[in-house]
Amino acid sequence: MRYYAQIDGQMLEMDIEGEGDDLKVVLDGETLVASLRLVSPPSLYSLILDNQSHEVFVENRNGEYVVMIAGELCHAKVQDERAKRLAAVTPKGHANEGEVVIRAPMPGLVISLDVSPGDVVEKGKGLLVLEAMKMQNELRAPQAGTIKSVNVQQGERVENGRVLLVLT
Amino acid sequence: MRYYAQIDGQMLEMDIEGEGDDLKVVLDGETLVASLRLVSPPSLYSLILDNQSHEVFVENRNGEYVVMIAGELCHAKVQDERAKRLAAVTPKGHANEGEVVIRAPMPGLVISLDVSPGDVVEKGKGLLVLEAMKMQNELRAPQAGTIKSVNVQQGERVENGRVLLVLT
Amino acid sequence: MLKKVLVANRGEIAVRVLRACEELGIATVAVYSDADRNSMHVRYADEAYNIGSAPARQSYLRGDRIIDIARRAGAEAIHPCYGFLAENAEFRNACDDAGLIFIGPSAQTIRAMGDKLVARRTMRDAGIPVVPGSYDSIKDEDHALTVAEEIGYPVVIKAAAGGGGKGMRVIKSKDEVAGALRGAAAEARSAFGDDTLYMEKMLEGIRHIEVQLLADRFGNVIYLGERECSIQRRHQKLIEESPSTAVDAEMRRKMGELAVTAAKAVGYESAGTIEFLVDKNKNFYFLEMNTRLQVEHSVTELVTGVDIVIEQLRMAAGRKLRYRQEDVKINGWAIECRITSEDPYNNFMPSVGKIVSLSEPSGPGVRVDSGVFEGFEVTLYYDPLIAKLIIWGETRAQAILRMRRALNEYKIIGIRTSIPFHLRMLETARFITGKIDTTFLDRINVLANDGPSTRTKLAAIAAALVAYRSRHDLIAKSLADGSAGPNMWKFNARREVLRPR
Amino acid sequence: MLKKVLVANRGEIAVRVLRACEELGIATVAVYSDADRNSMHVRYADEAYNIGSAPARQSYLRGDRIIDIARRAGAEAIHPCYGFLAENAEFRNACDDAGLIFIGPSAQTIRAMGDKLVARRTMRDAGIPVVPGSYDSIKDEDHALTVAEEIGYPVVIKAAAGGGGKGMRVIKSKDEVAGALRGAAAEARSAFGDDTLYMEKMLEGIRHIEVQLLADRFGNVIYLGERECSIQRRHQKLIEESPSTAVDAEMRRKMGELAVTAAKAVGYESAGTIEFLVDKNKNFYFLEMNTRLQVEHSVTELVTGVDIVIEQLRMAAGRKLRYRQEDVKINGWAIECRITSEDPYNNFMPSVGKIVSLSEPSGPGVRVDSGVFEGFEVTLYYDPLIAKLIIWGETRAQAILRMRRALNEYKIIGIRTSIPFHLRMLETARFITGKIDTTFLDRINVLANDGPSTRTKLAAIAAALVAYRSRHDLIAKSLADGSAGPNMWKFNARREVLRPR
């Protein structure tokens, strides 16, 4: 089965087959022998790839894989050929396309609010400061865009997951 | 609810009531306040009894409780008053009453067989030697009695749980 | 020796102190909030008492309840550890009134060192070099302008009651004075209920180096070498080591002797720490004194062989200091990485949740001081410090290599932690060569992704293999079940659509 | 330094050696059987190669495959650890032939010390006191009777190829000679394929004390003090400590110097151990030499500060010994408890199964060298030693208290282990006062139940509370479900019958 992994702006194509501890990965014309074991559920795997031993954390968030190796974090989008063909024939939802919803990553107090609706922000721009656990934490723009709405006020106490801002 | 615990040849009666971290145990006219939490499933509990903090391993084997505290092992038979009344009205099975079946506690090789059917044995008498994991392990009589049957031969390889001997 | 001690704290430090008590044969009493019923300190102690609901103000900060429990349980002494009531002079007084031994210095010492301005004056008078700046509180904007002019920009405004970077502002030029003053005063008022401010020169390229002290009630004071604590993020230490790459034997002796003089000047008793700022020319200046056990005391223990908590307990029992200065030798190198429940890849955002899987490193030269276990629920009620990984090595290089292998062994699943940060940090050339100062983390993003690497390819393969495996398992399971189940139906239906024509 | 090392072993000792390599920056290669795919040593190494099926004869004892993999992987050296191929002279020769460094002594030394009779002669000739007995093999019953008469009953018959108590018989009087000879010969033949026997005087009230040696290829040999290993069950050590309560500085020097002489007599290289028997009058006799790393090497590391595995690796790379005898100082006290998958309450029967929950002790002075993790499956294929708990204390008393707290912290659920044995052992007055010899466990049942104690009452309450809780949970669950479920129906039906009339 062919797999497509989009990672760090690269697209890697590979063919995977086999079972158990005898998996074969063909990538760039090279065949690698792999053994993958889930050693600590839910996310710690032991991967032996051509006799190189690695410990890898892999979390699947709806096809978006979060991979941590020796402290290095990568995000990989993985599709097999069926899913890819399926995606090609499925009409894309265009409602709210490109909208990014910024939610509270934890319960806390909104200490300051540094943007208003209509503001154009760069990636990394500080949006608001949330206080929790005796610490002030700045939330930054995950991408460049325009502030569509601001859904909280300064001094407000917010629950975990509460929508704070929407960026388009 | 009244509980009866048979342990080390003693019978302790106690009344238990309450919920959550506020349990009350009345034993010998004394009331103890208890909080019990399962901290590492399936068997490690934290027990705070009148503010004394204990870590206790408790395994339930069909009403026979195996309890380990600071390396000390106890076996307790616990019945609540309903179970006790029930036991009183249920006719006891007398088939095979008093028969003890000695099973292989692990897979291994029968190295020697030190008793024959009809032998009268003391508690603690060596019955046979099983070899596993490079070690020879002697199985001893758990109680005094007569060997009813010997179900294996010297040199035989046995599976875990295999009936080796029956003692009456 | 003491017979029974109450440990008025939670988490890793409560466990650490309980262990020391147990090793001395001292009976122990723990106190806990509703959120901590299952915690390690509750299970490790001989006795455990609930002292209120989860928020610290209703439990761990309730000195009255703690003293009451110490009496009920028949404890002779209270160990406050760090945080909560450790630097609370009123609590110390209340212990005295209740006839309980408070393991720490006198109320007077706590108070004198707690007010950073009083501390500055005390140290100046004792002949200790102090960071250049004001010795009186800043009255108003004019006063601030005058003082700043005198010491020279950039300057820092700080709260006298302060700590942890609160009520603090850096001022680069005179235009910024008014705004900074207002901001710092407001922050200090809200954080400490006291808006007294003072000013210090902003030193550049500095290191934060501190000296550990032990003092008994007979006036004997010794120093146990220094700790390098320059790796900080927003004034929170992340990595500490002992010794420091910036300190040689002569400088160690000088700093140590000054620290002893400082301690004697305030009649210090128990374990304490003098924090210095050290500039590029190795000049050092008194910054503040912590009148308690520090988080990072353990690195000093590993290089000196002195168990600081055991010595605290012995001295609290009225014993004389067992070590003379000449008995203290620095052997090898120790590094500590603070393991916090924060996500380094998300701006160190606190992470909450249940630890579903935990595997701690061990083996030669590895010490873990932890307060958590598998099944532990990390909440927002308390400090994010969940454990400390402390490594000893014959040399700094060996300590770094050992720390890396231990960090690689440390597996925590269920919450995000600082472990990836430490792993990446210990790979940076600047850290390895010891070229660090307090602005290290402002200047260097150790987590930066430098684009596709060999690890990127490996990550892609790992992700694809997990995808392959889970699809495989799903199909195998569906086939085994016989009933293909809803997912299988969907899969088949789609397959139909997608069949090549 | 070495660039890449293959570790030809599994379990705790493979992990321990892999850690040492990683800390020296040496790349590592692991080998594993089918049963060990998930094991720690496989995950810790840089490279891992499958070498066959679970039984050791088809994997870890396959020297040919291991050498083949070392070549393929480009390893320069092989560390055999203990057990498996560690004392196999043919394997050492095969390594030499393949141009691989075997981390251990020469094939000749391994062979000379592997034959206990040759070893006895070699040591006698080197002037080392040897346990009184025969220096030639016992030919027949007459010969045995003559020798026994000479040295005096009781005597012990032993296998020259022996070890671990196999092919060994104690003879108390001449009537027993014939039977013992036949039994020992048969056992030796079946265990070692060699029925050569010899005879030693049966010493009484003896201790088993051994001396750790380090030797480089330049003829430098040092001793690292002694280890007390008298706590044994069927010749398997359970608890070791260093130093020994039976040895003073003078005796340590004497034993050490004799051990160095013995090592030099056989041109020893790498780490090795001379085992002595010590009688009540502190006379000591050579028993045997182990030409490899020992399980209990770690207690020596904690009191001397010397990392024995790191020194092995350095010396294998051709470096000179870094320590002179006068550099070696004994500091404090170390104790090791072997954590095995055996049920002490069931005659130390091996216990198999999955470790469903694991929590290891840590904190000051605690070292765990382990080969298992949560989820690990303990099988019957390999040795039951799953981990070692090693404690350092300033004094023996502190080490015992610390060991007790660490054992209390050590939680393994899913299999039975030796932890309860150690906990009870460390409570016995005889162990605490150091009054031990090799017959300790034959004479004292440390697990004996002395009848109802306060713990009995506590156990009864705990069991009743668990019963109460589970009944409570069951009812709550049934009520919450709405559908009372089969258990609930049964319960209700019975209740009807039992209702008081």
Short mmCIF file of N, CA, C and O in Angstrom, two decimals, chain D residues 316-374:
data_model
loop_
_atom_site.label_atom_id
_atom_site.label_comp_id
_atom_site.label_asym_id
_atom_site.label_seq_id
_atom_site.Cartn_x
_atom_site.Cartn_y
_atom_site.Cartn_z
N ALA D 316 39.61 -2.19 28.00
CA ALA D 316 39.48 -2.97 26.76
C ALA D 316 39.95 -2.16 25.55
O ALA D 316 40.40 -2.71 24.56
N ALA D 317 39.83 -0.82 25.68
CA ALA D 317 40.30 0.06 24.60
C ALA D 317 41.82 0.25 24.66
O ALA D 317 42.38 1.04 23.90
N GLY D 318 42.47 -0.43 25.61
CA GLY D 318 43.92 -0.36 25.68
C GLY D 318 44.45 0.69 26.64
O GLY D 318 45.66 0.91 26.72
N ARG D 319 43.55 1.34 27.39
CA ARG D 319 44.01 2.36 28.33
C ARG D 319 44.57 1.70 29.60
O ARG D 319 44.19 0.60 29.97
N LYS D 320 45.42 2.46 30.26
CA LYS D 320 45.97 2.01 31.53
C LYS D 320 44.95 2.23 32.65
O LYS D 320 44.11 3.13 32.56
N LEU D 321 45.03 1.44 33.68
CA LEU D 321 44.20 1.60 34.87
C LEU D 321 44.38 3.03 35.40
O LEU D 321 45.50 3.50 35.55
N ARG D 322 43.25 3.72 35.66
CA ARG D 322 43.35 5.11 36.10
C ARG D 322 43.62 5.25 37.59
O ARG D 322 43.90 6.33 38.08
N TYR D 323 43.40 4.16 38.34
CA TYR D 323 43.51 4.25 39.79
C TYR D 323 44.72 3.48 40.27
O TYR D 323 45.01 2.39 39.77
N ARG D 324 45.41 4.02 41.26
CA ARG D 324 46.41 3.25 41.97
C ARG D 324 45.74 2.76 43.24
O ARG D 324 44.72 3.30 43.65
N GLN D 325 46.35 1.75 43.87
CA GLN D 325 45.72 1.18 45.06
C GLN D 325 45.43 2.25 46.11
O GLN D 325 44.38 2.25 46.74
N GLU D 326 46.36 3.20 46.26
CA GLU D 326 46.18 4.20 47.32
C GLU D 326 45.05 5.19 47.01
O GLU D 326 44.61 5.93 47.89
N ASP D 327 44.56 5.22 45.74
CA ASP D 327 43.43 6.10 45.41
C ASP D 327 42.10 5.53 45.87
O ASP D 327 41.09 6.23 45.92
N VAL D 328 42.10 4.22 46.16
CA VAL D 328 40.83 3.55 46.47
C VAL D 328 40.48 3.72 47.95
O VAL D 328 41.23 3.28 48.82
N LYS D 329 39.37 4.40 48.22
CA LYS D 329 38.92 4.59 49.60
C LYS D 329 37.51 4.03 49.73
O LYS D 329 36.70 4.18 48.80
N ILE D 330 37.24 3.40 50.85
CA ILE D 330 35.88 2.89 51.08
C ILE D 330 35.10 3.97 51.83
O ILE D 330 35.48 4.39 52.92
N ASN D 331 34.00 4.43 51.22
CA ASN D 331 33.22 5.53 51.79
C ASN D 331 31.78 5.08 52.02
O ASN D 331 31.05 4.80 51.07
N GLY D 332 31.38 5.01 53.30
CA GLY D 332 29.99 4.65 53.61
C GLY D 332 29.72 3.17 53.46
O GLY D 332 30.64 2.34 53.57
N TRP D 333 28.46 2.83 53.21
CA TRP D 333 28.05 1.44 53.18
C TRP D 333 27.03 1.23 52.06
O TRP D 333 26.17 2.09 51.85
N ALA D 334 27.15 0.14 51.33
CA ALA D 334 26.19 -0.15 50.26
C ALA D 334 25.59 -1.54 50.45
O ALA D 334 26.28 -2.46 50.87
N ILE D 335 24.31 -1.66 50.17
CA ILE D 335 23.60 -2.95 50.26
C ILE D 335 22.83 -3.15 48.96
O ILE D 335 22.28 -2.19 48.40
N GLU D 336 22.82 -4.38 48.50
CA GLU D 336 22.02 -4.71 47.31
C GLU D 336 21.01 -5.80 47.65
O GLU D 336 21.35 -6.79 48.29
N CYS D 337 19.76 -5.59 47.24
CA CYS D 337 18.76 -6.65 47.33
C CYS D 337 18.43 -7.08 45.91
O CYS D 337 18.11 -6.24 45.07
N ARG D 338 18.53 -8.38 45.66
CA ARG D 338 18.19 -8.88 44.33
C ARG D 338 16.68 -9.03 44.22
O ARG D 338 16.07 -9.73 45.03
N ILE D 339 16.11 -8.38 43.23
CA ILE D 339 14.67 -8.48 43.02
C ILE D 339 14.46 -9.57 41.97
O ILE D 339 14.87 -9.41 40.81
N THR D 340 13.87 -10.66 42.41
CA THR D 340 13.67 -11.79 41.50
C THR D 340 12.17 -12.07 41.33
O THR D 340 11.38 -11.71 42.19
N SER D 341 11.85 -12.71 40.22
CA SER D 341 10.45 -13.09 39.98
C SER D 341 10.21 -14.46 40.61
O SER D 341 10.03 -15.45 39.92
N GLU D 342 10.23 -14.47 41.93
CA GLU D 342 10.03 -15.70 42.69
C GLU D 342 9.10 -15.36 43.85
O GLU D 342 9.12 -14.23 44.34
N ASP D 343 8.35 -16.35 44.29
CA ASP D 343 7.38 -16.11 45.37
C ASP D 343 7.96 -16.60 46.69
O ASP D 343 7.99 -17.79 46.95
N PRO D 344 8.44 -15.68 47.52
CA PRO D 344 9.07 -16.11 48.77
C PRO D 344 8.08 -16.83 49.69
O PRO D 344 8.49 -17.65 50.50
N TYR D 345 6.80 -16.53 49.54
CA TYR D 345 5.80 -17.20 50.38
C TYR D 345 5.39 -18.55 49.81
O TYR D 345 4.52 -19.21 50.34
N ASN D 346 5.96 -18.92 48.69
CA ASN D 346 5.68 -20.24 48.13
C ASN D 346 7.01 -20.89 47.74
O ASN D 346 7.24 -21.25 46.59
N ASN D 347 7.92 -20.94 48.76
CA ASN D 347 9.16 -21.66 48.58
C ASN D 347 10.00 -21.14 47.40
O ASN D 347 10.68 -21.88 46.73
N PHE D 348 9.92 -19.83 47.16
CA PHE D 348 10.67 -19.18 46.08
C PHE D 348 10.40 -19.80 44.72
O PHE D 348 11.27 -19.90 43.86
N MET D 349 9.17 -20.21 44.52
CA MET D 349 8.74 -20.75 43.23
C MET D 349 8.83 -19.63 42.18
O MET D 349 8.39 -18.51 42.44
N PRO D 350 9.37 -19.95 41.00
CA PRO D 350 9.39 -18.90 39.95
C PRO D 350 7.97 -18.44 39.63
O PRO D 350 7.04 -19.23 39.61
N SER D 351 7.83 -17.16 39.41
CA SER D 351 6.53 -16.57 39.12
C SER D 351 6.59 -15.99 37.72
O SER D 351 7.55 -15.31 37.35
N VAL D 352 5.59 -16.28 36.92
CA VAL D 352 5.58 -15.75 35.55
C VAL D 352 4.33 -14.90 35.34
O VAL D 352 3.38 -14.99 36.10
N GLY D 353 4.37 -14.06 34.33
CA GLY D 353 3.20 -13.23 34.03
C GLY D 353 3.62 -11.85 33.58
O GLY D 353 4.80 -11.54 33.45
N LYS D 354 2.62 -11.02 33.38
CA LYS D 354 2.87 -9.68 32.90
C LYS D 354 2.93 -8.72 34.08
O LYS D 354 2.10 -8.79 34.99
N ILE D 355 3.91 -7.83 34.06
CA ILE D 355 3.98 -6.78 35.08
C ILE D 355 2.94 -5.74 34.70
O ILE D 355 3.11 -5.01 33.73
N VAL D 356 1.84 -5.68 35.43
CA VAL D 356 0.75 -4.78 35.04
C VAL D 356 0.92 -3.39 35.65
O VAL D 356 0.38 -2.41 35.16
N SER D 357 1.69 -3.31 36.72
CA SER D 357 1.94 -2.00 37.32
C SER D 357 3.31 -2.03 37.96
O SER D 357 3.68 -3.02 38.60
N LEU D 358 4.07 -0.97 37.76
CA LEU D 358 5.44 -0.93 38.28
C LEU D 358 5.76 0.47 38.76
O LEU D 358 5.53 1.45 38.05
N SER D 359 6.26 0.55 39.97
CA SER D 359 6.68 1.83 40.51
C SER D 359 7.98 1.61 41.26
O SER D 359 8.03 0.84 42.21
N GLU D 360 9.05 2.25 40.78
CA GLU D 360 10.37 2.00 41.35
C GLU D 360 10.73 3.07 42.36
O GLU D 360 10.34 4.22 42.21
N PRO D 361 11.50 2.69 43.38
CA PRO D 361 11.93 3.69 44.36
C PRO D 361 12.99 4.61 43.77
O PRO D 361 13.63 4.26 42.78
N SER D 362 13.16 5.78 44.35
CA SER D 362 14.23 6.68 43.93
C SER D 362 14.59 7.60 45.08
O SER D 362 14.37 7.27 46.23
N GLY D 363 15.15 8.77 44.77
CA GLY D 363 15.55 9.70 45.82
C GLY D 363 16.99 9.46 46.23
O GLY D 363 17.69 8.63 45.66
N PRO D 364 17.46 10.21 47.26
CA PRO D 364 18.87 10.16 47.65
C PRO D 364 19.35 8.76 47.97
O PRO D 364 18.68 8.02 48.69
N GLY D 365 20.52 8.39 47.43
CA GLY D 365 21.18 7.14 47.80
C GLY D 365 20.55 5.87 47.26
O GLY D 365 20.90 4.78 47.68
N VAL D 366 19.62 6.01 46.32
CA VAL D 366 18.93 4.83 45.77
C VAL D 366 19.30 4.62 44.32
O VAL D 366 19.26 5.56 43.53
N ARG D 367 19.70 3.42 43.97
CA ARG D 367 19.97 3.08 42.58
C ARG D 367 19.20 1.82 42.23
O ARG D 367 19.21 0.85 43.00
N VAL D 368 18.53 1.85 41.11
CA VAL D 368 17.84 0.65 40.63
C VAL D 368 18.47 0.27 39.30
O VAL D 368 18.50 1.08 38.38
N ASP D 369 19.00 -0.92 39.20
CA ASP D 369 19.48 -1.45 37.92
C ASP D 369 18.46 -2.48 37.51
O ASP D 369 18.40 -3.57 38.09
N SER D 370 17.64 -2.12 36.55
CA SER D 370 16.50 -2.98 36.21
C SER D 370 16.50 -3.33 34.74
O SER D 370 17.06 -2.62 33.90
N GLY D 371 15.86 -4.44 34.42
CA GLY D 371 15.70 -4.84 33.03
C GLY D 371 14.24 -4.95 32.65
O GLY D 371 13.93 -5.43 31.58
N VAL D 372 13.36 -4.52 33.54
CA VAL D 372 11.93 -4.69 33.25
C VAL D 372 11.20 -3.36 33.29
O VAL D 372 11.72 -2.35 33.76
N PHE D 373 9.98 -3.39 32.79
CA PHE D 373 9.17 -2.18 32.70
C PHE D 373 7.71 -2.62 32.79
O PHE D 373 7.41 -3.83 32.76
N GLU D 374 6.83 -1.65 32.92
CA GLU D 374 5.42 -1.97 32.98
C GLU D 374 5.00 -2.55 31.63
O GLU D 374 5.29 -1.94 30.60
#
